[in-house]
PDB file of C-alpha atoms in Angstrom:
ATOM      1  CA  MET A  24      -4.894 -17.718  -2.854  1.00  0.00           C
ATOM      2  CA  ALA A  25      -2.875 -15.171  -2.496  1.00  0.00           C
ATOM      3  CA  SER A  26      -2.605 -14.174   1.125  1.00  0.00           C
ATOM      4  CA  VAL A  27      -1.488 -10.789   3.404  1.00  0.00           C
ATOM      5  CA  ASN A  28       2.418 -11.185   4.921  1.00  0.00           C
ATOM      6  CA  GLN A  29       3.832 -10.434   8.168  1.00  0.00           C
ATOM      7  CA  MET A  30       4.545  -6.781   7.271  1.00  0.00           C
ATOM      8  CA  GLY A  31       1.209  -6.446   5.717  1.00  0.00           C
ATOM      9  CA  GLU A  32       2.991  -4.980   3.134  1.00  0.00           C
ATOM     10  CA  GLY A  33      -0.305  -6.181  -0.045  1.00  0.00           C
ATOM     11  CA  ASN A  34      -0.687  -9.535  -1.764  1.00  0.00           C
ATOM     12  CA  LEU A  35       2.043 -12.962  -1.941  1.00  0.00           C
ATOM     13  CA  PRO A  36       2.664 -15.249  -4.837  1.00  0.00           C
ATOM     14  CA  SER A  37       0.690 -17.951  -4.671  1.00  0.00           C
ATOM     15  CA  VAL A  38       3.174 -21.354  -4.133  1.00  0.00           C
ATOM     16  CA  THR A  39       2.959 -22.107  -7.725  1.00  0.00           C
ATOM     17  CA  ASP A  40       3.148 -19.011  -8.487  1.00  0.00           C
ATOM     18  CA  LEU A  41       6.431 -18.515  -6.047  1.00  0.00           C
ATOM     19  CA  PHE A  42       8.652 -21.816  -8.005  1.00  0.00           C
ATOM     20  CA  SER A  43       6.946 -20.725 -11.736  1.00  0.00           C
ATOM     21  CA  LEU A  44      10.021 -19.872 -14.391  1.00  0.00           C
ATOM     22  CA  LYS A  45       7.382 -18.972 -17.505  1.00  0.00           C
ATOM     23  CA  GLY A  46       8.917 -16.603 -18.995  1.00  0.00           C
ATOM     24  CA  LYS A  47      12.293 -16.631 -17.928  1.00  0.00           C
ATOM     25  CA  THR A  48      15.527 -17.494 -19.906  1.00  0.00           C
ATOM     26  CA  ALA A  49      18.296 -19.443 -18.579  1.00  0.00           C
ATOM     27  CA  ILE A  50      22.056 -19.498 -20.086  1.00  0.00           C
ATOM     28  CA  CYS A  51      23.216 -22.844 -19.049  1.00  0.00           C
ATOM     29  CA  THR A  52      26.910 -24.118 -19.480  1.00  0.00           C
ATOM     30  CA  GLY A  53      28.187 -27.731 -19.087  1.00  0.00           C
ATOM     31  CA  GLY A  54      23.700 -28.002 -20.053  1.00  0.00           C
ATOM     32  CA  THR A  55      24.340 -30.996 -21.577  1.00  0.00           C
ATOM     33  CA  GLY A  56      26.838 -32.685 -18.653  1.00  0.00           C
ATOM     34  CA  GLY A  57      25.010 -35.734 -16.162  1.00  0.00           C
ATOM     35  CA  LEU A  58      24.230 -33.224 -13.741  1.00  0.00           C
ATOM     36  CA  GLY A  59      23.749 -30.253 -15.887  1.00  0.00           C
ATOM     37  CA  LEU A  60      21.093 -31.844 -18.375  1.00  0.00           C
ATOM     38  CA  SER A  61      19.127 -33.345 -15.393  1.00  0.00           C
ATOM     39  CA  MET A  62      19.103 -29.589 -14.101  1.00  0.00           C
ATOM     40  CA  ALA A  63      18.292 -27.923 -17.275  1.00  0.00           C
ATOM     41  CA  ILE A  64      15.442 -30.075 -18.158  1.00  0.00           C
ATOM     42  CA  ALA A  65      13.965 -29.576 -14.909  1.00  0.00           C
ATOM     43  CA  LEU A  66      14.445 -25.475 -15.554  1.00  0.00           C
ATOM     44  CA  ALA A  67      12.318 -25.513 -18.782  1.00  0.00           C
ATOM     45  CA  GLU A  68       9.320 -27.821 -17.307  1.00  0.00           C
ATOM     46  CA  ALA A  69       8.931 -25.362 -14.987  1.00  0.00           C
ATOM     47  CA  GLY A  70       8.155 -22.456 -17.326  1.00  0.00           C
ATOM     48  CA  ALA A  71      11.969 -20.684 -18.585  1.00  0.00           C
ATOM     49  CA  ASN A  72      13.738 -20.512 -22.190  1.00  0.00           C
ATOM     50  CA  ILE A  73      17.112 -22.411 -22.023  1.00  0.00           C
ATOM     51  CA  VAL A  74      20.045 -21.312 -24.080  1.00  0.00           C
ATOM     52  CA  SER A  75      22.732 -23.323 -24.387  1.00  0.00           C
ATOM     53  CA  ILE A  76      26.635 -22.775 -24.007  1.00  0.00           C
ATOM     54  CA  GLN A  77      28.226 -26.215 -25.095  1.00  0.00           C
ATOM     55  CA  ILE A  78      31.215 -27.693 -27.330  1.00  0.00           C
ATOM     56  CA  LYS A  79      31.084 -28.399 -31.600  1.00  0.00           C
ATOM     57  CA  ASP A  80      29.634 -31.520 -32.415  1.00  0.00           C
ATOM     58  CA  ASP A  81      28.045 -32.087 -28.478  1.00  0.00           C
ATOM     59  CA  PRO A  82      27.611 -35.528 -28.474  1.00  0.00           C
ATOM     60  CA  ARG A  83      24.328 -35.384 -25.937  1.00  0.00           C
ATOM     61  CA  ALA A  84      23.336 -32.071 -27.780  1.00  0.00           C
ATOM     62  CA  SER A  85      20.194 -33.956 -29.191  1.00  0.00           C
ATOM     63  CA  MET A  86      19.225 -35.237 -25.952  1.00  0.00           C
ATOM     64  CA  LEU A  87      19.001 -31.745 -24.705  1.00  0.00           C
ATOM     65  CA  ALA A  88      17.105 -30.289 -27.500  1.00  0.00           C
ATOM     66  CA  GLU A  89      14.668 -33.157 -27.254  1.00  0.00           C
ATOM     67  CA  ALA A  90      13.393 -32.420 -23.431  1.00  0.00           C
ATOM     68  CA  VAL A  91      13.627 -29.138 -24.282  1.00  0.00           C
ATOM     69  CA  LYS A  92      11.270 -29.569 -26.827  1.00  0.00           C
ATOM     70  CA  GLU A  93       9.139 -31.740 -24.948  1.00  0.00           C
ATOM     71  CA  CYS A  94       8.629 -29.186 -22.258  1.00  0.00           C
ATOM     72  CA  GLY A  95       6.633 -27.373 -25.357  1.00  0.00           C
ATOM     73  CA  ARG A  96      10.051 -24.323 -24.246  1.00  0.00           C
ATOM     74  CA  GLU A  97      12.864 -22.690 -26.982  1.00  0.00           C
ATOM     75  CA  LEU A  98      16.195 -24.112 -26.952  1.00  0.00           C
ATOM     76  CA  LYS A  99      19.015 -21.402 -28.526  1.00  0.00           C
ATOM     77  CA  VAL A 100      22.668 -22.428 -28.815  1.00  0.00           C
ATOM     78  CA  PHE A 101      25.659 -21.332 -28.271  1.00  0.00           C
ATOM     79  CA  GLU A 102      28.544 -23.110 -29.347  1.00  0.00           C
ATOM     80  CA  ALA A 103      32.342 -22.551 -27.201  1.00  0.00           C
ATOM     81  CA  ASP A 104      34.828 -23.808 -26.119  1.00  0.00           C
ATOM     82  CA  VAL A 105      34.439 -22.052 -21.831  1.00  0.00           C
ATOM     83  CA  ALA A 106      38.067 -23.627 -21.187  1.00  0.00           C
ATOM     84  CA  ASP A 107      39.025 -20.216 -23.674  1.00  0.00           C
ATOM     85  CA  SER A 108      38.368 -17.101 -21.688  1.00  0.00           C
ATOM     86  CA  PRO A 109      38.311 -15.122 -24.988  1.00  0.00           C
ATOM     87  CA  SER A 110      36.269 -17.236 -26.709  1.00  0.00           C
ATOM     88  CA  LEU A 111      33.709 -17.682 -23.720  1.00  0.00           C
ATOM     89  CA  ARG A 112      33.721 -13.855 -23.459  1.00  0.00           C
ATOM     90  CA  ALA A 113      32.862 -13.890 -27.516  1.00  0.00           C
ATOM     91  CA  CYS A 114      29.472 -16.238 -26.738  1.00  0.00           C
ATOM     92  CA  PHE A 115      28.303 -14.032 -24.355  1.00  0.00           C
ATOM     93  CA  ALA A 116      28.783 -11.604 -26.163  1.00  0.00           C
ATOM     94  CA  LYS A 117      26.782 -13.928 -29.552  1.00  0.00           C
ATOM     95  CA  ILE A 118      24.327 -14.031 -27.232  1.00  0.00           C
ATOM     96  CA  TRP A 119      23.287 -10.613 -26.022  1.00  0.00           C
ATOM     97  CA  ASP A 120      23.255  -9.223 -29.566  1.00  0.00           C
ATOM     98  CA  ALA A 121      20.499 -12.198 -30.736  1.00  0.00           C
ATOM     99  CA  GLY A 122      18.551 -10.349 -27.701  1.00  0.00           C
ATOM    100  CA  VAL A 123      18.113 -13.012 -25.082  1.00  0.00           C
ATOM    101  CA  VAL A 124      17.332 -11.163 -22.000  1.00  0.00           C
ATOM    102  CA  PRO A 125      19.022 -12.913 -19.239  1.00  0.00           C
ATOM    103  CA  ASP A 126      17.387 -13.612 -16.052  1.00  0.00           C
ATOM    104  CA  ILE A 127      19.263 -17.314 -14.832  1.00  0.00           C
ATOM    105  CA  LEU A 128      22.589 -18.267 -14.888  1.00  0.00           C
ATOM    106  CA  LEU A 129      23.341 -21.788 -14.554  1.00  0.00           C
ATOM    107  CA  ASN A 130      27.050 -22.222 -13.920  1.00  0.00           C
ATOM    108  CA  CYS A 131      27.739 -26.116 -14.785  1.00  0.00           C
ATOM    109  CA  ALA A 132      30.574 -27.012 -16.852  1.00  0.00           C
ATOM    110  CA  GLY A 133      32.898 -29.313 -15.086  1.00  0.00           C
ATOM    111  CA  ILE A 134      35.768 -32.407 -15.508  1.00  0.00           C
ATOM    112  CA  ASN A 135      37.757 -34.052 -13.407  1.00  0.00           C
ATOM    113  CA  ARG A 136      41.553 -34.977 -13.332  1.00  0.00           C
ATOM    114  CA  ARG A 137      43.036 -37.900 -10.618  1.00  0.00           C
ATOM    115  CA  ALA A 138      46.353 -38.567  -9.767  1.00  0.00           C
ATOM    116  CA  LYS A 139      48.584 -38.338  -6.505  1.00  0.00           C
ATOM    117  CA  VAL A 140      49.077 -34.669  -5.835  1.00  0.00           C
ATOM    118  CA  GLU A 141      53.078 -35.109  -6.705  1.00  0.00           C
ATOM    119  CA  ASP A 142      52.100 -36.440 -10.225  1.00  0.00           C
ATOM    120  CA  PHE A 143      49.570 -33.788 -11.495  1.00  0.00           C
ATOM    121  CA  THR A 144      51.235 -32.540 -14.617  1.00  0.00           C
ATOM    122  CA  ASP A 145      50.919 -28.481 -15.028  1.00  0.00           C
ATOM    123  CA  GLU A 146      48.209 -30.295 -18.739  1.00  0.00           C
ATOM    124  CA  ASN A 147      46.177 -31.716 -16.141  1.00  0.00           C
ATOM    125  CA  ILE A 148      45.841 -28.838 -13.783  1.00  0.00           C
ATOM    126  CA  ASP A 149      45.138 -26.092 -16.218  1.00  0.00           C
ATOM    127  CA  ALA A 150      42.159 -28.647 -17.847  1.00  0.00           C
ATOM    128  CA  VAL A 151      40.887 -28.816 -14.645  1.00  0.00           C
ATOM    129  CA  PHE A 152      41.592 -24.982 -13.064  1.00  0.00           C
ATOM    130  CA  SER A 153      40.118 -23.048 -16.580  1.00  0.00           C
ATOM    131  CA  ILE A 154      36.980 -25.332 -17.158  1.00  0.00           C
ATOM    132  CA  ASN A 155      36.235 -25.837 -13.259  1.00  0.00           C
ATOM    133  CA  LEU A 156      37.095 -22.061 -11.770  1.00  0.00           C
ATOM    134  CA  LYS A 157      38.299 -19.608 -14.124  1.00  0.00           C
ATOM    135  CA  ALA A 158      34.832 -20.388 -16.723  1.00  0.00           C
ATOM    136  CA  SER A 159      32.481 -20.682 -14.138  1.00  0.00           C
ATOM    137  CA  PHE A 160      34.331 -16.316 -12.878  1.00  0.00           C
ATOM    138  CA  VAL A 161      33.829 -15.765 -16.330  1.00  0.00           C
ATOM    139  CA  ALA A 162      30.618 -16.615 -17.366  1.00  0.00           C
ATOM    140  CA  ALA A 163      28.751 -15.100 -13.766  1.00  0.00           C
ATOM    141  CA  GLN A 164      30.808 -12.106 -14.500  1.00  0.00           C
ATOM    142  CA  GLU A 165      29.078 -11.529 -18.302  1.00  0.00           C
ATOM    143  CA  PHE A 166      26.031 -12.584 -17.155  1.00  0.00           C
ATOM    144  CA  GLY A 167      26.440  -9.812 -13.861  1.00  0.00           C
ATOM    145  CA  LYS A 168      27.479  -7.605 -15.730  1.00  0.00           C
ATOM    146  CA  LYS A 169      24.630  -7.278 -18.850  1.00  0.00           C
ATOM    147  CA  LEU A 170      21.992  -7.943 -15.109  1.00  0.00           C
ATOM    148  CA  LEU A 171      24.294  -4.307 -13.929  1.00  0.00           C
ATOM    149  CA  GLU A 172      24.259  -3.277 -17.253  1.00  0.00           C
ATOM    150  CA  LEU A 173      19.493  -3.825 -17.761  1.00  0.00           C
ATOM    151  CA  LYS A 174      19.229  -2.973 -14.127  1.00  0.00           C
ATOM    152  CA  ARG A 175      17.217  -6.378 -14.113  1.00  0.00           C
ATOM    153  CA  PRO A 176      17.302  -8.572 -11.227  1.00  0.00           C
ATOM    154  CA  GLY A 177      19.194 -12.302 -11.685  1.00  0.00           C
ATOM    155  CA  LYS A 178      20.443 -15.783 -11.091  1.00  0.00           C
ATOM    156  CA  ILE A 179      23.330 -17.193 -10.468  1.00  0.00           C
ATOM    157  CA  ILE A 180      23.148 -20.430  -9.868  1.00  0.00           C
ATOM    158  CA  ASN A 181      27.164 -22.211  -9.696  1.00  0.00           C
ATOM    159  CA  ILE A 182      27.878 -25.548  -8.754  1.00  0.00           C
ATOM    160  CA  ALA A 183      30.876 -26.538  -6.421  1.00  0.00           C
ATOM    161  CA  SER A 184      31.066 -29.635  -4.279  1.00  0.00           C
ATOM    162  CA  ILE A 185      30.507 -32.004  -1.038  1.00  0.00           C
ATOM    163  CA  ILE A 186      34.646 -31.429  -2.393  1.00  0.00           C
ATOM    164  CA  SER A 187      35.050 -27.890  -1.253  1.00  0.00           C
ATOM    165  CA  PHE A 188      34.599 -28.900   2.222  1.00  0.00           C
ATOM    166  CA  ILE A 189      36.580 -31.436   2.605  1.00  0.00           C
ATOM    167  CA  GLY A 190      39.912 -32.887   0.929  1.00  0.00           C
ATOM    168  CA  ASN A 191      39.709 -36.696  -0.129  1.00  0.00           C
ATOM    169  CA  ILE A 192      42.628 -38.217  -1.865  1.00  0.00           C
ATOM    170  CA  ASN A 193      43.725 -37.990  -5.742  1.00  0.00           C
ATOM    171  CA  ILE A 194      41.708 -35.032  -6.788  1.00  0.00           C
ATOM    172  CA  ALA A 195      44.289 -31.738  -5.137  1.00  0.00           C
ATOM    173  CA  ALA A 196      43.131 -29.714  -7.995  1.00  0.00           C
ATOM    174  CA  TYR A 197      38.976 -30.316  -7.857  1.00  0.00           C
ATOM    175  CA  ALA A 198      39.694 -30.160  -4.722  1.00  0.00           C
ATOM    176  CA  CYS A 199      41.399 -26.251  -5.205  1.00  0.00           C
ATOM    177  CA  THR A 200      38.430 -25.421  -7.624  1.00  0.00           C
ATOM    178  CA  LYS A 201      35.601 -26.437  -6.340  1.00  0.00           C
ATOM    179  CA  GLY A 202      36.706 -24.912  -2.530  1.00  0.00           C
ATOM    180  CA  GLY A 203      37.341 -21.609  -5.483  1.00  0.00           C
ATOM    181  CA  VAL A 204      33.826 -21.782  -5.902  1.00  0.00           C
ATOM    182  CA  LEU A 205      32.527 -21.613  -2.977  1.00  0.00           C
ATOM    183  CA  GLN A 206      34.899 -18.447  -2.321  1.00  0.00           C
ATOM    184  CA  MET A 207      33.639 -17.049  -5.269  1.00  0.00           C
ATOM    185  CA  THR A 208      29.694 -17.723  -4.449  1.00  0.00           C
ATOM    186  CA  LYS A 209      30.401 -15.620  -1.879  1.00  0.00           C
ATOM    187  CA  ALA A 210      32.292 -12.908  -2.777  1.00  0.00           C
ATOM    188  CA  MET A 211      30.283 -12.699  -5.597  1.00  0.00           C
ATOM    189  CA  SER A 212      27.631 -12.346  -3.740  1.00  0.00           C
ATOM    190  CA  ASN A 213      28.639  -9.553  -1.044  1.00  0.00           C
ATOM    191  CA  GLU A 214      28.820  -6.891  -4.702  1.00  0.00           C
ATOM    192  CA  TRP A 215      24.776  -8.176  -6.109  1.00  0.00           C
ATOM    193  CA  ALA A 216      23.027  -8.722  -3.383  1.00  0.00           C
ATOM    194  CA  SER A 217      21.596  -5.670  -2.905  1.00  0.00           C
ATOM    195  CA  LYS A 218      21.432  -5.242  -6.851  1.00  0.00           C
ATOM    196  CA  GLY A 219      18.906  -7.925  -6.661  1.00  0.00           C
ATOM    197  CA  ILE A 220      21.374 -10.461  -8.422  1.00  0.00           C
ATOM    198  CA  ASN A 221      21.451 -13.784  -5.785  1.00  0.00           C
ATOM    199  CA  VAL A 222      24.279 -15.501  -6.381  1.00  0.00           C
ATOM    200  CA  ASN A 223      24.097 -18.730  -4.894  1.00  0.00           C
ATOM    201  CA  CYS A 224      26.006 -22.313  -5.516  1.00  0.00           C
ATOM    202  CA  ILE A 225      24.930 -26.683  -5.806  1.00  0.00           C
ATOM    203  CA  CYS A 226      27.563 -28.533  -4.040  1.00  0.00           C
ATOM    204  CA  PRO A 227      27.215 -32.314  -4.864  1.00  0.00           C
ATOM    205  CA  GLY A 228      27.782 -35.277  -2.861  1.00  0.00           C
ATOM    206  CA  TYR A 229      28.483 -38.415  -4.814  1.00  0.00           C
ATOM    207  CA  ILE A 230      26.671 -38.586  -7.864  1.00  0.00           C
ATOM    208  CA  LYS A 231      26.012 -41.455 -10.663  1.00  0.00           C
ATOM    209  CA  THR A 232      27.209 -39.844 -13.543  1.00  0.00           C
ATOM    210  CA  ALA A 233      29.622 -40.375 -16.465  1.00  0.00           C
ATOM    211  CA  MET A 234      32.591 -38.161 -14.184  1.00  0.00           C
ATOM    212  CA  THR A 235      31.703 -40.813 -12.145  1.00  0.00           C
ATOM    213  CA  LYS A 236      31.887 -43.722 -14.003  1.00  0.00           C
ATOM    214  CA  VAL A 237      35.628 -45.194 -12.174  1.00  0.00           C
ATOM    215  CA  TYR A 238      33.500 -45.377  -9.149  1.00  0.00           C
ATOM    216  CA  THR A 239      30.318 -46.161  -9.907  1.00  0.00           C
ATOM    217  CA  ASP A 240      32.144 -48.933 -11.570  1.00  0.00           C
ATOM    218  CA  ASP A 241      34.360 -50.345  -8.486  1.00  0.00           C
ATOM    219  CA  ALA A 242      31.716 -52.907  -6.108  1.00  0.00           C
ATOM    220  CA  GLU A 243      33.814 -51.988  -3.634  1.00  0.00           C
ATOM    221  CA  TYR A 244      33.676 -48.520  -4.076  1.00  0.00           C
ATOM    222  CA  THR A 245      30.711 -48.559  -4.514  1.00  0.00           C
ATOM    223  CA  LYS A 246      29.969 -50.453  -0.736  1.00  0.00           C
ATOM    224  CA  TYR A 247      32.127 -47.470   1.117  1.00  0.00           C
ATOM    225  CA  ILE A 248      30.213 -45.048  -0.309  1.00  0.00           C
ATOM    226  CA  ILE A 249      26.667 -46.886   0.447  1.00  0.00           C
ATOM    227  CA  ASP A 250      28.191 -47.520   3.768  1.00  0.00           C
ATOM    228  CA  ARG A 251      29.123 -43.854   4.156  1.00  0.00           C
ATOM    229  CA  THR A 252      25.705 -41.857   3.449  1.00  0.00           C
ATOM    230  CA  PRO A 253      23.391 -42.082   6.225  1.00  0.00           C
ATOM    231  CA  ALA A 254      20.583 -41.854   2.892  1.00  0.00           C
ATOM    232  CA  GLY A 255      22.053 -45.542   1.940  1.00  0.00           C
ATOM    233  CA  ARG A 256      21.897 -45.116  -2.051  1.00  0.00           C
ATOM    234  CA  TRP A 257      24.482 -42.692  -4.184  1.00  0.00           C
ATOM    235  CA  GLY A 258      22.993 -39.909  -5.981  1.00  0.00           C
ATOM    236  CA  LEU A 259      21.245 -38.959  -9.304  1.00  0.00           C
ATOM    237  CA  PRO A 260      20.836 -36.223 -10.970  1.00  0.00           C
ATOM    238  CA  GLU A 261      17.684 -35.928 -10.543  1.00  0.00           C
ATOM    239  CA  ASP A 262      18.190 -35.284  -6.838  1.00  0.00           C
ATOM    240  CA  PHE A 263      19.297 -31.556  -8.276  1.00  0.00           C
ATOM    241  CA  ARG A 264      15.393 -30.526  -9.882  1.00  0.00           C
ATOM    242  CA  GLY A 265      14.324 -28.872  -6.514  1.00  0.00           C
ATOM    243  CA  VAL A 266      16.856 -27.454  -5.478  1.00  0.00           C
ATOM    244  CA  VAL A 267      17.728 -25.646  -8.665  1.00  0.00           C
ATOM    245  CA  ILE A 268      13.974 -24.283  -9.360  1.00  0.00           C
ATOM    246  CA  PHE A 269      14.309 -22.679  -5.873  1.00  0.00           C
ATOM    247  CA  LEU A 270      17.620 -21.209  -6.420  1.00  0.00           C
ATOM    248  CA  ALA A 271      15.839 -19.834 -10.043  1.00  0.00           C
ATOM    249  CA  SER A 272      12.669 -19.196  -8.795  1.00  0.00           C
ATOM    250  CA  LYS A 273      10.995 -16.160  -6.869  1.00  0.00           C
ATOM    251  CA  ALA A 274      11.126 -18.897  -3.988  1.00  0.00           C
ATOM    252  CA  SER A 275      14.644 -18.034  -3.274  1.00  0.00           C
ATOM    253  CA  ASP A 276      15.145 -13.805  -3.597  1.00  0.00           C
ATOM    254  CA  PHE A 277      16.151 -13.728   0.087  1.00  0.00           C
ATOM    255  CA  VAL A 278      18.449 -16.516   0.013  1.00  0.00           C
ATOM    256  CA  CYS A 279      22.404 -14.561  -0.655  1.00  0.00           C
ATOM    257  CA  GLY A 280      26.338 -16.618  -1.212  1.00  0.00           C
ATOM    258  CA  THR A 281      25.229 -19.780   0.322  1.00  0.00           C
ATOM    259  CA  SER A 282      26.196 -22.972  -1.059  1.00  0.00           C
ATOM    260  CA  ILE A 283      23.013 -26.277  -0.598  1.00  0.00           C
ATOM    261  CA  VAL A 284      25.005 -29.091  -0.495  1.00  0.00           C
ATOM    262  CA  VAL A 285      22.766 -32.070  -1.503  1.00  0.00           C
ATOM    263  CA  ASP A 286      24.901 -35.268  -0.489  1.00  0.00           C
ATOM    264  CA  GLY A 287      22.407 -37.934   0.830  1.00  0.00           C
ATOM    265  CA  GLY A 288      23.979 -36.749   4.529  1.00  0.00           C
ATOM    266  CA  ILE A 289      27.632 -37.383   4.079  1.00  0.00           C
ATOM    267  CA  LEU A 290      28.957 -33.789   5.845  1.00  0.00           C
ATOM    268  CA  ALA A 291      26.344 -34.806   8.435  1.00  0.00           C
ATOM    269  CA  LYS A 292      28.027 -37.771   9.745  1.00  0.00           C
TER     270      LYS A 292
END
């Protein structure tokens, strides 16, 4: 049942309506990846139609398509190499030309490369920076520009990391980009919160995905992660379903420029 808020300004939405995404459209980068797929499906289950920006012949495309269909939602696919900024901007132009009206951006494309600091090549530095940081910036910029043009509120959900806060070793390029995503989130929010555009980010801990397979297959390292994590286990992609719905829905309308850490308690230890 709806209730009167503390300011006496009328009826509040029910809790069910507060978290509903019915009638919304979510644009996703990285929506076929480990974390991205789980979160994109969650958005569809909550009521959103999905627009997926993905590479040509993405091997996991069918998984997203089947899941969205099962939810009874619409899926539109646009192909782009997010590492190529002109290609990504052109992709957004095609999305707008197709009549898509934006509500939510899930900015989830990301990669990692591992090496000692002194051994990182330009190729690997450029790959990590172009996808993790610049593509995230460009996608948020293009999405935000459209919302401003339409005078429309919206939600931008970036994906940072606990490595935004701790440096770790052998992932210096990744650490730089994820620190950048955290600061990008704050800076964009400062400019857009007054326009009704909520910019926030999720900071995953150690999660079982294809990106972390080199670690999850290592029994010694797995023991290290479990011992380090108060929750006593690796995180799973499904652990992000609730937080992405919160940040995409009306439930987070006064949450601006912040990060939500989903790490089983590592940063608190």
